[in-house]
PDB file of C-alpha atoms and ligand atoms in Angstrom:
ATOM      1  CA  MET H   1     114.925 -14.372 109.658  1.00 59.00           C
ATOM      2  CA  LYS H   2     113.234 -13.687 106.258  1.00 61.00           C
ATOM      3  CA  GLY H   3     115.177 -11.075 104.275  1.00 73.00           C
ATOM      4  CA  GLU H   4     117.407  -9.938 107.155  1.00 82.00           C
ATOM      5  CA  LEU H   5     120.582 -11.300 105.570  1.00 85.00           C
ATOM      6  CA  LEU H   6     119.933 -10.189 101.984  1.00 86.00           C
ATOM      7  CA  MET H   7     122.801  -7.691 102.120  1.00 92.00           C
ATOM      8  CA  TYR H   8     125.332 -10.502 102.507  1.00 96.00           C
ATOM      9  CA  THR H   9     126.784 -12.542  99.652  1.00 97.00           C
ATOM     10  CA  VAL H  10     128.931 -15.672  99.733  1.00 98.00           C
ATOM     11  CA  GLU H  11     130.971 -16.350  96.585  1.00 98.00           C
ATOM     12  CA  ILE H  12     132.124 -19.935  96.160  1.00 98.00           C
ATOM     13  CA  CYS H  13     134.902 -21.027  93.827  1.00 98.00           C
ATOM     14  CA  HIS H  14     134.448 -24.626  92.679  1.00 98.00           C
ATOM     15  CA  LEU H  15     137.796 -25.778  91.308  1.00 98.00           C
ATOM     16  CA  TYR H  16     137.809 -28.256  88.392  1.00 98.00           C
ATOM     17  CA  PRO H  17     134.127 -29.173  88.922  1.00 97.00           C
ATOM     18  CA  GLU H  18     133.853 -31.445  85.867  1.00 96.00           C
ATOM     19  CA  LEU H  19     137.097 -33.314  86.669  1.00 96.00           C
ATOM     20  CA  LEU H  20     137.172 -33.639  90.460  1.00 96.00           C
ATOM     21  CA  ASN H  21     133.786 -34.990  91.550  1.00 92.00           C
ATOM     22  CA  LEU H  22     134.303 -38.420  93.034  1.00 90.00           C
ATOM     23  CA  TYR H  23     131.391 -40.008  94.927  1.00 89.00           C
ATOM     24  CA  GLY H  24     129.286 -36.857  94.631  1.00 90.00           C
ATOM     25  CA  ASP H  25     131.780 -34.325  96.034  1.00 94.00           C
ATOM     26  CA  LYS H  26     129.720 -31.617  94.329  1.00 96.00           C
ATOM     27  CA  GLY H  27     127.159 -32.161  97.091  1.00 97.00           C
ATOM     28  CA  ASN H  28     129.426 -30.055  99.295  1.00 98.00           C
ATOM     29  CA  VAL H  29     128.917 -27.024  97.066  1.00 98.00           C
ATOM     30  CA  ILE H  30     125.167 -27.700  96.947  1.00 98.00           C
ATOM     31  CA  ALA H  31     125.052 -27.850 100.773  1.00 98.00           C
ATOM     32  CA  LEU H  32     126.920 -24.543 101.148  1.00 98.00           C
ATOM     33  CA  LYS H  33     124.615 -22.947  98.590  1.00 98.00           C
ATOM     34  CA  LYS H  34     121.367 -24.303 100.045  1.00 98.00           C
ATOM     35  CA  ARG H  35     122.218 -23.286 103.600  1.00 98.00           C
ATOM     36  CA  CYS H  36     122.851 -19.733 102.369  1.00 97.00           C
ATOM     37  CA  GLU H  37     119.617 -19.675 100.356  1.00 96.00           C
ATOM     38  CA  TRP H  38     117.565 -20.982 103.292  1.00 96.00           C
ATOM     39  CA  ARG H  39     118.752 -17.932 105.236  1.00 96.00           C
ATOM     40  CA  ASP H  40     118.280 -15.461 102.372  1.00 95.00           C
ATOM     41  CA  ILE H  41     122.041 -14.969 102.039  1.00 96.00           C
ATOM     42  CA  ASN H  42     123.022 -14.390  98.409  1.00 96.00           C
ATOM     43  CA  VAL H  43     125.283 -16.992  96.910  1.00 97.00           C
ATOM     44  CA  ILE H  44     127.263 -17.149  93.695  1.00 98.00           C
ATOM     45  CA  VAL H  45     129.159 -20.225  92.504  1.00 98.00           C
ATOM     46  CA  HIS H  46     132.123 -19.711  90.152  1.00 98.00           C
ATOM     47  CA  ASN H  47     133.220 -22.819  88.261  1.00 98.00           C
ATOM     48  CA  VAL H  48     136.977 -22.440  87.716  1.00 98.00           C
ATOM     49  CA  SER H  49     138.706 -25.105  85.645  1.00 98.00           C
ATOM     50  CA  LEU H  50     141.671 -25.806  83.353  1.00 98.00           C
ATOM     51  CA  GLY H  51     143.099 -22.610  81.893  1.00 97.00           C
ATOM     52  CA  ASP H  52     140.804 -20.315  83.899  1.00 98.00           C
ATOM     53  CA  GLU H  53     142.312 -17.634  86.072  1.00 97.00           C
ATOM     54  CA  PHE H  54     141.985 -18.133  89.841  1.00 98.00           C
ATOM     55  CA  ILE H  55     141.161 -14.703  91.310  1.00 97.00           C
ATOM     56  CA  PRO H  56     141.128 -15.072  95.119  1.00 96.00           C
ATOM     57  CA  ASP H  57     139.621 -11.621  95.792  1.00 96.00           C
ATOM     58  CA  LYS H  58     136.437 -12.794  94.086  1.00 97.00           C
ATOM     59  CA  TYR H  59     135.884 -15.797  96.343  1.00 98.00           C
ATOM     60  CA  ASP H  60     134.941 -16.306  99.981  1.00 98.00           C
ATOM     61  CA  ILE H  61     135.151 -20.103  99.949  1.00 98.00           C
ATOM     62  CA  VAL H  62     137.184 -22.338  97.654  1.00 98.00           C
ATOM     63  CA  PHE H  63     136.154 -25.961  97.143  1.00 98.00           C
ATOM     64  CA  ILE H  64     138.271 -28.684  95.556  1.00 98.00           C
ATOM     65  CA  GLY H  65     136.954 -32.224  95.233  1.00 97.00           C
ATOM     66  CA  SER H  66     138.569 -35.508  94.379  1.00 96.00           C
ATOM     67  CA  GLY H  67     139.541 -37.504  91.338  1.00 93.00           C
ATOM     68  CA  GLN H  68     141.553 -40.605  90.609  1.00 89.00           C
ATOM     69  CA  SER H  69     145.219 -40.456  89.552  1.00 87.00           C
ATOM     70  CA  TYR H  70     144.026 -40.048  85.933  1.00 91.00           C
ATOM     71  CA  GLU H  71     142.243 -36.736  86.670  1.00 93.00           C
ATOM     72  CA  HIS H  72     145.012 -35.613  89.045  1.00 92.00           C
ATOM     73  CA  GLU H  73     147.484 -35.937  86.169  1.00 91.00           C
ATOM     74  CA  ILE H  74     145.217 -33.821  83.932  1.00 95.00           C
ATOM     75  CA  ILE H  75     144.906 -30.927  86.371  1.00 96.00           C
ATOM     76  CA  ARG H  76     148.312 -31.118  88.109  1.00 95.00           C
ATOM     77  CA  ASP H  77     150.201 -28.797  85.775  1.00 96.00           C
ATOM     78  CA  ASP H  78     147.372 -26.223  85.711  1.00 98.00           C
ATOM     79  CA  LEU H  79     147.055 -26.299  89.510  1.00 98.00           C
ATOM     80  CA  LEU H  80     150.781 -26.132  90.228  1.00 97.00           C
ATOM     81  CA  THR H  81     151.815 -23.689  87.509  1.00 96.00           C
ATOM     82  CA  ASN H  82     148.833 -21.585  86.449  1.00 97.00           C
ATOM     83  CA  LYS H  83     146.859 -21.277  89.695  1.00 98.00           C
ATOM     84  CA  GLY H  84     149.461 -22.377  92.260  1.00 98.00           C
ATOM     85  CA  PRO H  85     150.914 -19.040  93.428  1.00 98.00           C
ATOM     86  CA  ALA H  86     147.456 -17.415  93.776  1.00 98.00           C
ATOM     87  CA  VAL H  87     146.072 -20.467  95.605  1.00 98.00           C
ATOM     88  CA  LYS H  88     149.011 -20.402  98.043  1.00 98.00           C
ATOM     89  CA  ASP H  89     148.570 -16.637  98.629  1.00 98.00           C
ATOM     90  CA  ALA H  90     144.865 -17.135  99.274  1.00 98.00           C
ATOM     91  CA  ILE H  91     145.616 -19.857 101.825  1.00 98.00           C
ATOM     92  CA  GLU H  92     148.222 -17.714 103.594  1.00 98.00           C
ATOM     93  CA  SER H  93     145.767 -14.811 103.758  1.00 97.00           C
ATOM     94  CA  ASN H  94     143.186 -16.975 105.571  1.00 97.00           C
ATOM     95  CA  LYS H  95     140.750 -17.692 102.753  1.00 98.00           C
ATOM     96  CA  VAL H  96     138.374 -20.543 103.608  1.00 98.00           C
ATOM     97  CA  PHE H  97     139.080 -23.738 101.672  1.00 98.00           C
ATOM     98  CA  LEU H  98     137.479 -27.169 101.739  1.00 98.00           C
ATOM     99  CA  ALA H  99     139.458 -29.954 100.045  1.00 98.00           C
ATOM    100  CA  ILE H 100     138.228 -33.536  99.784  1.00 98.00           C
ATOM    101  CA  SER H 101     140.288 -36.697  99.317  1.00 97.00           C
ATOM    102  CA  GLY H 102     142.290 -36.218  96.079  1.00 97.00           C
ATOM    103  CA  GLY H 103     141.931 -32.435  96.553  1.00 97.00           C
ATOM    104  CA  PHE H 104     143.317 -32.850 100.073  1.00 98.00           C
ATOM    105  CA  GLN H 105     146.281 -34.812  98.692  1.00 98.00           C
ATOM    106  CA  LEU H 106     146.894 -32.250  95.912  1.00 97.00           C
ATOM    107  CA  LEU H 107     147.280 -29.373  98.409  1.00 98.00           C
ATOM    108  CA  GLY H 108     150.095 -31.335 100.067  1.00 98.00           C
ATOM    109  CA  LYS H 109     153.738 -31.625  99.057  1.00 98.00           C
ATOM    110  CA  TYR H 110     153.845 -34.851  97.088  1.00 97.00           C
ATOM    111  CA  CYS H 111     152.380 -38.269  96.500  1.00 96.00           C
ATOM    112  CA  LYS H 112     154.560 -41.366  96.302  1.00 96.00           C
ATOM    113  CA  THR H 113     153.059 -43.765  93.748  1.00 93.00           C
ATOM    114  CA  VAL H 114     152.913 -47.565  94.170  1.00 92.00           C
ATOM    115  CA  ASP H 115     155.825 -47.853  91.700  1.00 92.00           C
ATOM    116  CA  ASP H 116     157.826 -45.523  93.977  1.00 93.00           C
ATOM    117  CA  ARG H 117     157.725 -42.359  91.880  1.00 93.00           C
ATOM    118  CA  GLU H 118     157.416 -39.082  93.760  1.00 95.00           C
ATOM    119  CA  LEU H 119     154.776 -36.857  92.148  1.00 94.00           C
ATOM    120  CA  GLU H 120     155.149 -33.239  93.167  1.00 96.00           C
ATOM    121  CA  PHE H 121     151.912 -31.650  94.382  1.00 97.00           C
ATOM    122  CA  LEU H 122     151.122 -28.024  95.256  1.00 98.00           C
ATOM    123  CA  GLY H 123     152.941 -27.878  98.606  1.00 98.00           C
ATOM    124  CA  ALA H 124     150.555 -25.349 100.130  1.00 98.00           C
ATOM    125  CA  LEU H 125     150.252 -27.531 103.258  1.00 98.00           C
ATOM    126  CA  ASP H 126     152.948 -29.561 104.979  1.00 98.00           C
ATOM    127  CA  LEU H 127     151.499 -32.997 104.354  1.00 98.00           C
ATOM    128  CA  TRP H 128     152.276 -35.852 101.996  1.00 98.00           C
ATOM    129  CA  THR H 129     150.712 -39.032 100.677  1.00 98.00           C
ATOM    130  CA  ILE H 130     152.111 -42.521 100.186  1.00 98.00           C
ATOM    131  CA  SER H 131     150.089 -44.765  97.862  1.00 96.00           C
ATOM    132  CA  SER H 132     149.415 -48.211  99.262  1.00 96.00           C
ATOM    133  CA  GLN H 133     147.903 -51.486  98.051  1.00 94.00           C
ATOM    134  CA  GLU H 134     145.371 -51.345 100.855  1.00 92.00           C
ATOM    135  CA  ARG H 135     142.005 -49.716 100.136  1.00 96.00           C
ATOM    136  CA  MET H 136     140.606 -47.842 103.124  1.00 97.00           C
ATOM    137  CA  ILE H 137     136.910 -47.999 102.495  1.00 97.00           C
ATOM    138  CA  GLY H 138     133.741 -47.723 104.543  1.00 95.00           C
ATOM    139  CA  ASN H 139     131.610 -45.488 106.685  1.00 95.00           C
ATOM    140  CA  ILE H 140     133.563 -43.430 109.183  1.00 97.00           C
ATOM    141  CA  ILE H 141     132.919 -41.404 112.331  1.00 97.00           C
ATOM    142  CA  LEU H 142     135.269 -38.778 113.645  1.00 98.00           C
ATOM    143  CA  GLU H 143     135.220 -36.353 116.495  1.00 98.00           C
ATOM    144  CA  CYS H 144     136.028 -32.709 115.778  1.00 98.00           C
ATOM    145  CA  GLY H 145     136.903 -30.812 118.954  1.00 97.00           C
ATOM    146  CA  PHE H 146     136.526 -27.381 117.341  1.00 97.00           C
ATOM    147  CA  LEU H 147     132.879 -28.098 116.443  1.00 97.00           C
ATOM    148  CA  LYS H 148     131.771 -29.163 119.920  1.00 97.00           C
ATOM    149  CA  ASN H 149     129.339 -26.860 121.701  1.00 93.00           C
ATOM    150  CA  GLU H 150     126.201 -27.062 123.825  1.00 90.00           C
ATOM    151  CA  ASN H 151     124.144 -28.044 120.753  1.00 86.00           C
ATOM    152  CA  PHE H 152     126.537 -30.425 119.030  1.00 92.00           C
ATOM    153  CA  ASP H 153     128.760 -33.298 120.188  1.00 94.00           C
ATOM    154  CA  GLY H 154     131.348 -32.739 117.430  1.00 97.00           C
ATOM    155  CA  LYS H 155     130.740 -36.111 115.723  1.00 97.00           C
ATOM    156  CA  ILE H 156     131.100 -36.062 111.935  1.00 97.00           C
ATOM    157  CA  VAL H 157     129.985 -38.942 109.713  1.00 97.00           C
ATOM    158  CA  GLY H 158     130.967 -39.808 106.163  1.00 96.00           C
ATOM    159  CA  PHE H 159     132.245 -42.392 103.736  1.00 96.00           C
ATOM    160  CA  GLU H 160     135.921 -42.890 102.963  1.00 96.00           C
ATOM    161  CA  ASN H 161     137.427 -44.682  99.987  1.00 96.00           C
ATOM    162  CA  HIS H 162     141.128 -44.149  99.374  1.00 97.00           C
ATOM    163  CA  SER H 163     144.361 -46.053  99.066  1.00 96.00           C
ATOM    164  CA  GLY H 164     146.645 -43.072  99.607  1.00 97.00           C
ATOM    165  CA  LYS H 165     147.971 -42.778 103.163  1.00 98.00           C
ATOM    166  CA  THR H 166     148.400 -39.166 104.187  1.00 98.00           C
ATOM    167  CA  TYR H 167     150.688 -37.889 106.936  1.00 98.00           C
ATOM    168  CA  LEU H 168     150.660 -34.424 108.535  1.00 98.00           C
ATOM    169  CA  GLY H 169     153.766 -32.312 109.054  1.00 98.00           C
ATOM    170  CA  ASN H 170     154.532 -29.154 110.979  1.00 92.00           C
ATOM    171  CA  GLY H 171     151.768 -26.709 111.716  1.00 95.00           C
ATOM    172  CA  VAL H 172     149.033 -28.913 110.262  1.00 98.00           C
ATOM    173  CA  LYS H 173     146.458 -30.312 112.686  1.00 98.00           C
ATOM    174  CA  PRO H 174     143.995 -33.121 111.966  1.00 98.00           C
ATOM    175  CA  LEU H 175     140.388 -32.205 111.230  1.00 98.00           C
ATOM    176  CA  GLY H 176     139.339 -34.765 113.813  1.00 98.00           C
ATOM    177  CA  LYS H 177     140.165 -37.953 115.640  1.00 98.00           C
ATOM    178  CA  VAL H 178     138.870 -41.224 114.192  1.00 98.00           C
ATOM    179  CA  VAL H 179     136.190 -42.877 116.332  1.00 97.00           C
ATOM    180  CA  ASN H 180     135.496 -45.636 113.816  1.00 96.00           C
ATOM    181  CA  GLY H 181     137.177 -46.107 110.417  1.00 97.00           C
ATOM    182  CA  TYR H 182     140.652 -45.594 108.929  1.00 98.00           C
ATOM    183  CA  GLY H 183     141.205 -41.844 108.582  1.00 98.00           C
ATOM    184  CA  ASN H 184     144.310 -40.417 106.922  1.00 98.00           C
ATOM    185  CA  ASN H 185     146.423 -43.549 107.007  1.00 98.00           C
ATOM    186  CA  GLY H 186     144.828 -46.172 109.271  1.00 97.00           C
ATOM    187  CA  GLU H 187     147.723 -45.714 111.696  1.00 97.00           C
ATOM    188  CA  ASP H 188     147.766 -42.491 113.709  1.00 98.00           C
ATOM    189  CA  GLY H 189     144.035 -41.959 114.406  1.00 98.00           C
ATOM    190  CA  ASN H 190     144.015 -38.662 112.526  1.00 98.00           C
ATOM    191  CA  GLU H 191     141.438 -37.712 109.930  1.00 98.00           C
ATOM    192  CA  GLY H 192     141.835 -34.768 107.578  1.00 98.00           C
ATOM    193  CA  ALA H 193     143.855 -31.631 108.070  1.00 98.00           C
ATOM    194  CA  VAL H 194     143.436 -28.053 109.193  1.00 98.00           C
ATOM    195  CA  TYR H 195     145.859 -25.272 108.354  1.00 98.00           C
ATOM    196  CA  LYS H 196     144.763 -21.640 108.821  1.00 98.00           C
ATOM    197  CA  ASN H 197     141.247 -21.703 107.279  1.00 98.00           C
ATOM    198  CA  VAL H 198     141.923 -24.703 105.057  1.00 98.00           C
ATOM    199  CA  TYR H 199     139.870 -27.761 105.981  1.00 98.00           C
ATOM    200  CA  CYS H 200     140.749 -31.072 104.350  1.00 98.00           C
ATOM    201  CA  SER H 201     139.137 -34.474 104.693  1.00 98.00           C
ATOM    202  CA  TYR H 202     138.963 -37.906 103.103  1.00 98.00           C
ATOM    203  CA  LEU H 203     135.210 -37.984 103.735  1.00 97.00           C
ATOM    204  CA  HIS H 204     132.996 -38.282 100.710  1.00 93.00           C
ATOM    205  CA  GLY H 205     129.386 -39.073 101.065  1.00 78.00           C
ATOM    206  CA  SER H 206     129.149 -36.034 100.553  1.00 91.00           C
ATOM    207  CA  LEU H 207     130.660 -34.568 103.693  1.00 97.00           C
ATOM    208  CA  LEU H 208     128.724 -31.309 104.151  1.00 98.00           C
ATOM    209  CA  PRO H 209     125.103 -32.351 103.508  1.00 97.00           C
ATOM    210  CA  LYS H 210     125.508 -34.991 106.243  1.00 96.00           C
ATOM    211  CA  ASN H 211     127.204 -32.586 108.643  1.00 97.00           C
ATOM    212  CA  PRO H 212     125.438 -29.217 108.843  1.00 97.00           C
ATOM    213  CA  ALA H 213     127.520 -28.039 111.826  1.00 97.00           C
ATOM    214  CA  LEU H 214     130.674 -28.187 109.707  1.00 98.00           C
ATOM    215  CA  THR H 215     128.922 -26.506 106.763  1.00 98.00           C
ATOM    216  CA  ASP H 216     127.818 -23.631 108.993  1.00 98.00           C
ATOM    217  CA  TYR H 217     131.263 -23.376 110.564  1.00 98.00           C
ATOM    218  CA  LEU H 218     132.783 -22.821 107.100  1.00 98.00           C
ATOM    219  CA  LEU H 219     130.076 -20.333 106.098  1.00 98.00           C
ATOM    220  CA  GLU H 220     130.365 -18.390 109.341  1.00 97.00           C
ATOM    221  CA  THR H 221     134.171 -18.232 109.074  1.00 97.00           C
ATOM    222  CA  ALA H 222     133.899 -16.975 105.485  1.00 98.00           C
ATOM    223  CA  LEU H 223     131.229 -14.382 106.340  1.00 97.00           C
ATOM    224  CA  ASN H 224     133.178 -13.134 109.362  1.00 96.00           C
ATOM    225  CA  ASN H 225     136.279 -12.826 107.160  1.00 96.00           C
ATOM    226  CA  LYS H 226     134.362 -10.702 104.681  1.00 97.00           C
ATOM    227  CA  TYR H 227     131.982  -8.593 106.792  1.00 96.00           C
ATOM    228  CA  ARG H 228     133.054  -6.925 109.998  1.00 91.00           C
ATOM    229  CA  ASP H 229     129.476  -6.699 111.291  1.00 89.00           C
ATOM    230  CA  PHE H 230     128.453 -10.295 110.635  1.00 91.00           C
ATOM    231  CA  GLY H 231     127.184 -12.004 113.765  1.00 85.00           C
ATOM    232  CA  PRO H 232     126.543 -15.722 114.316  1.00 91.00           C
ATOM    233  CA  LEU H 233     124.571 -17.479 111.592  1.00 94.00           C
ATOM    234  CA  PRO H 234     120.903 -17.888 112.462  1.00 93.00           C
ATOM    235  CA  ARG H 235     120.185 -21.535 113.206  1.00 93.00           C
ATOM    236  CA  LEU H 236     118.206 -23.751 110.855  1.00 96.00           C
ATOM    237  CA  ASP H 237     116.023 -26.721 111.694  1.00 96.00           C
ATOM    238  CA  ASP H 238     118.503 -29.581 111.281  1.00 95.00           C
ATOM    239  CA  SER H 239     116.408 -32.240 112.980  1.00 95.00           C
ATOM    240  CA  LEU H 240     116.368 -34.496 109.892  1.00 95.00           C
ATOM    241  CA  GLU H 241     120.143 -34.272 109.364  1.00 95.00           C
ATOM    242  CA  ILE H 242     120.774 -34.863 113.077  1.00 94.00           C
ATOM    243  CA  ALA H 243     118.465 -37.909 113.110  1.00 95.00           C
ATOM    244  CA  ALA H 244     120.188 -39.309 109.989  1.00 95.00           C
ATOM    245  CA  SER H 245     123.616 -38.801 111.548  1.00 95.00           C
ATOM    246  CA  LYS H 246     122.586 -40.454 114.841  1.00 94.00           C
ATOM    247  CA  SER H 247     121.119 -43.431 113.033  1.00 95.00           C
ATOM    248  CA  MET H 248     124.312 -43.848 110.960  1.00 93.00           C
ATOM    249  CA  ILE H 249     126.508 -43.565 114.064  1.00 95.00           C
ATOM    250  CA  ASN H 250     124.429 -46.268 115.814  1.00 95.00           C
ATOM    251  CA  ARG H 251     124.643 -48.506 112.767  1.00 93.00           C
ATOM    252  CA  ILE H 252     128.429 -48.136 112.463  1.00 90.00           C
ATOM    253  CA  ILE H 253     129.128 -48.618 116.161  1.00 88.00           C
ATOM    254  CA  LYS H 254     126.813 -51.688 116.488  1.00 80.00           C
ATOM    255  CA  LYS H 255     128.571 -53.493 113.614  1.00 66.00           C
TER     256      LYS H 255
HETATM  257  N1  LIG F   1     143.124 -41.991  94.223  1.00 73.10           N
HETATM  258  C1  LIG F   1     143.348 -41.454  95.513  1.00 73.10           C
HETATM  259  C2  LIG F   1     143.389 -42.494  96.631  1.00 73.10           C
HETATM  260  O1  LIG F   1     142.789 -43.555  96.516  1.00 73.10           O
HETATM  261  C3  LIG F   1     142.338 -40.380  95.898  1.00 73.10           C
HETATM  262  C4  LIG F   1     140.991 -40.529  95.325  1.00 73.10           C
HETATM  263  C5  LIG F   1     140.137 -41.573  95.940  1.00 73.10           C
HETATM  264  O2  LIG F   1     139.952 -42.651  95.448  1.00 73.10           O
HETATM  265  N2  LIG F   1     139.538 -41.272  97.066  1.00 73.10           N
HETATM  266  O3  LIG F   1     144.053 -42.260  97.619  1.00 73.10           O
END
């Protein structure tokens, strides 16, 4: 594999990196970057924050992590007004996005606060969040049908910690079905959201380092979007990650 993929470059946009980084969400960007570097694929990370222009043509993957309501308030106006139209265009033209927890909520239509105020969010995806008094916290397993193949059973592991309950509307599918844990709202068995090439999840932990199959799925989608001749990603030795995931799944299910 050495050197064969040097002509390819993945450009990652990390939105609000210093403000939205709950429970190590930045690990997702590190995982995307490392898995490119291990294959000799070039990778560039653009940190894009308050007041910066969001230029979709420059990016192959856009990542948005999570904050608490305090950080969401700080970035809300910039996201909705300054970057909003370009972010929505990028989503509609099939750009790959990964949004975690608060980032997931922010791409939706609104969030109802515990004191019953409706905070407008970006509205790029038909989903909404209702704040609750209940904290949905713990390790979680979900099953992602689109990741299942002869090498992988589709089981994703992570850690969730949210009190917002998110509900999916028209045209938005869940990322996976909850095997163990709460998921979007603790009610409908859904976890996360998928719309076009936008992948959303409540899983911190971070999500991608624990789940290389999902990381590679995002990278492969982005590379196939960009390069007509790009074939399947060469496989890496994921035996350590797979062993860690299996051990976590056994621990959660035995509880
Ligand atoms: N504050 C939001 C919630 O609890 C999102 C961030 C988080 O704590 N995961 O729903």
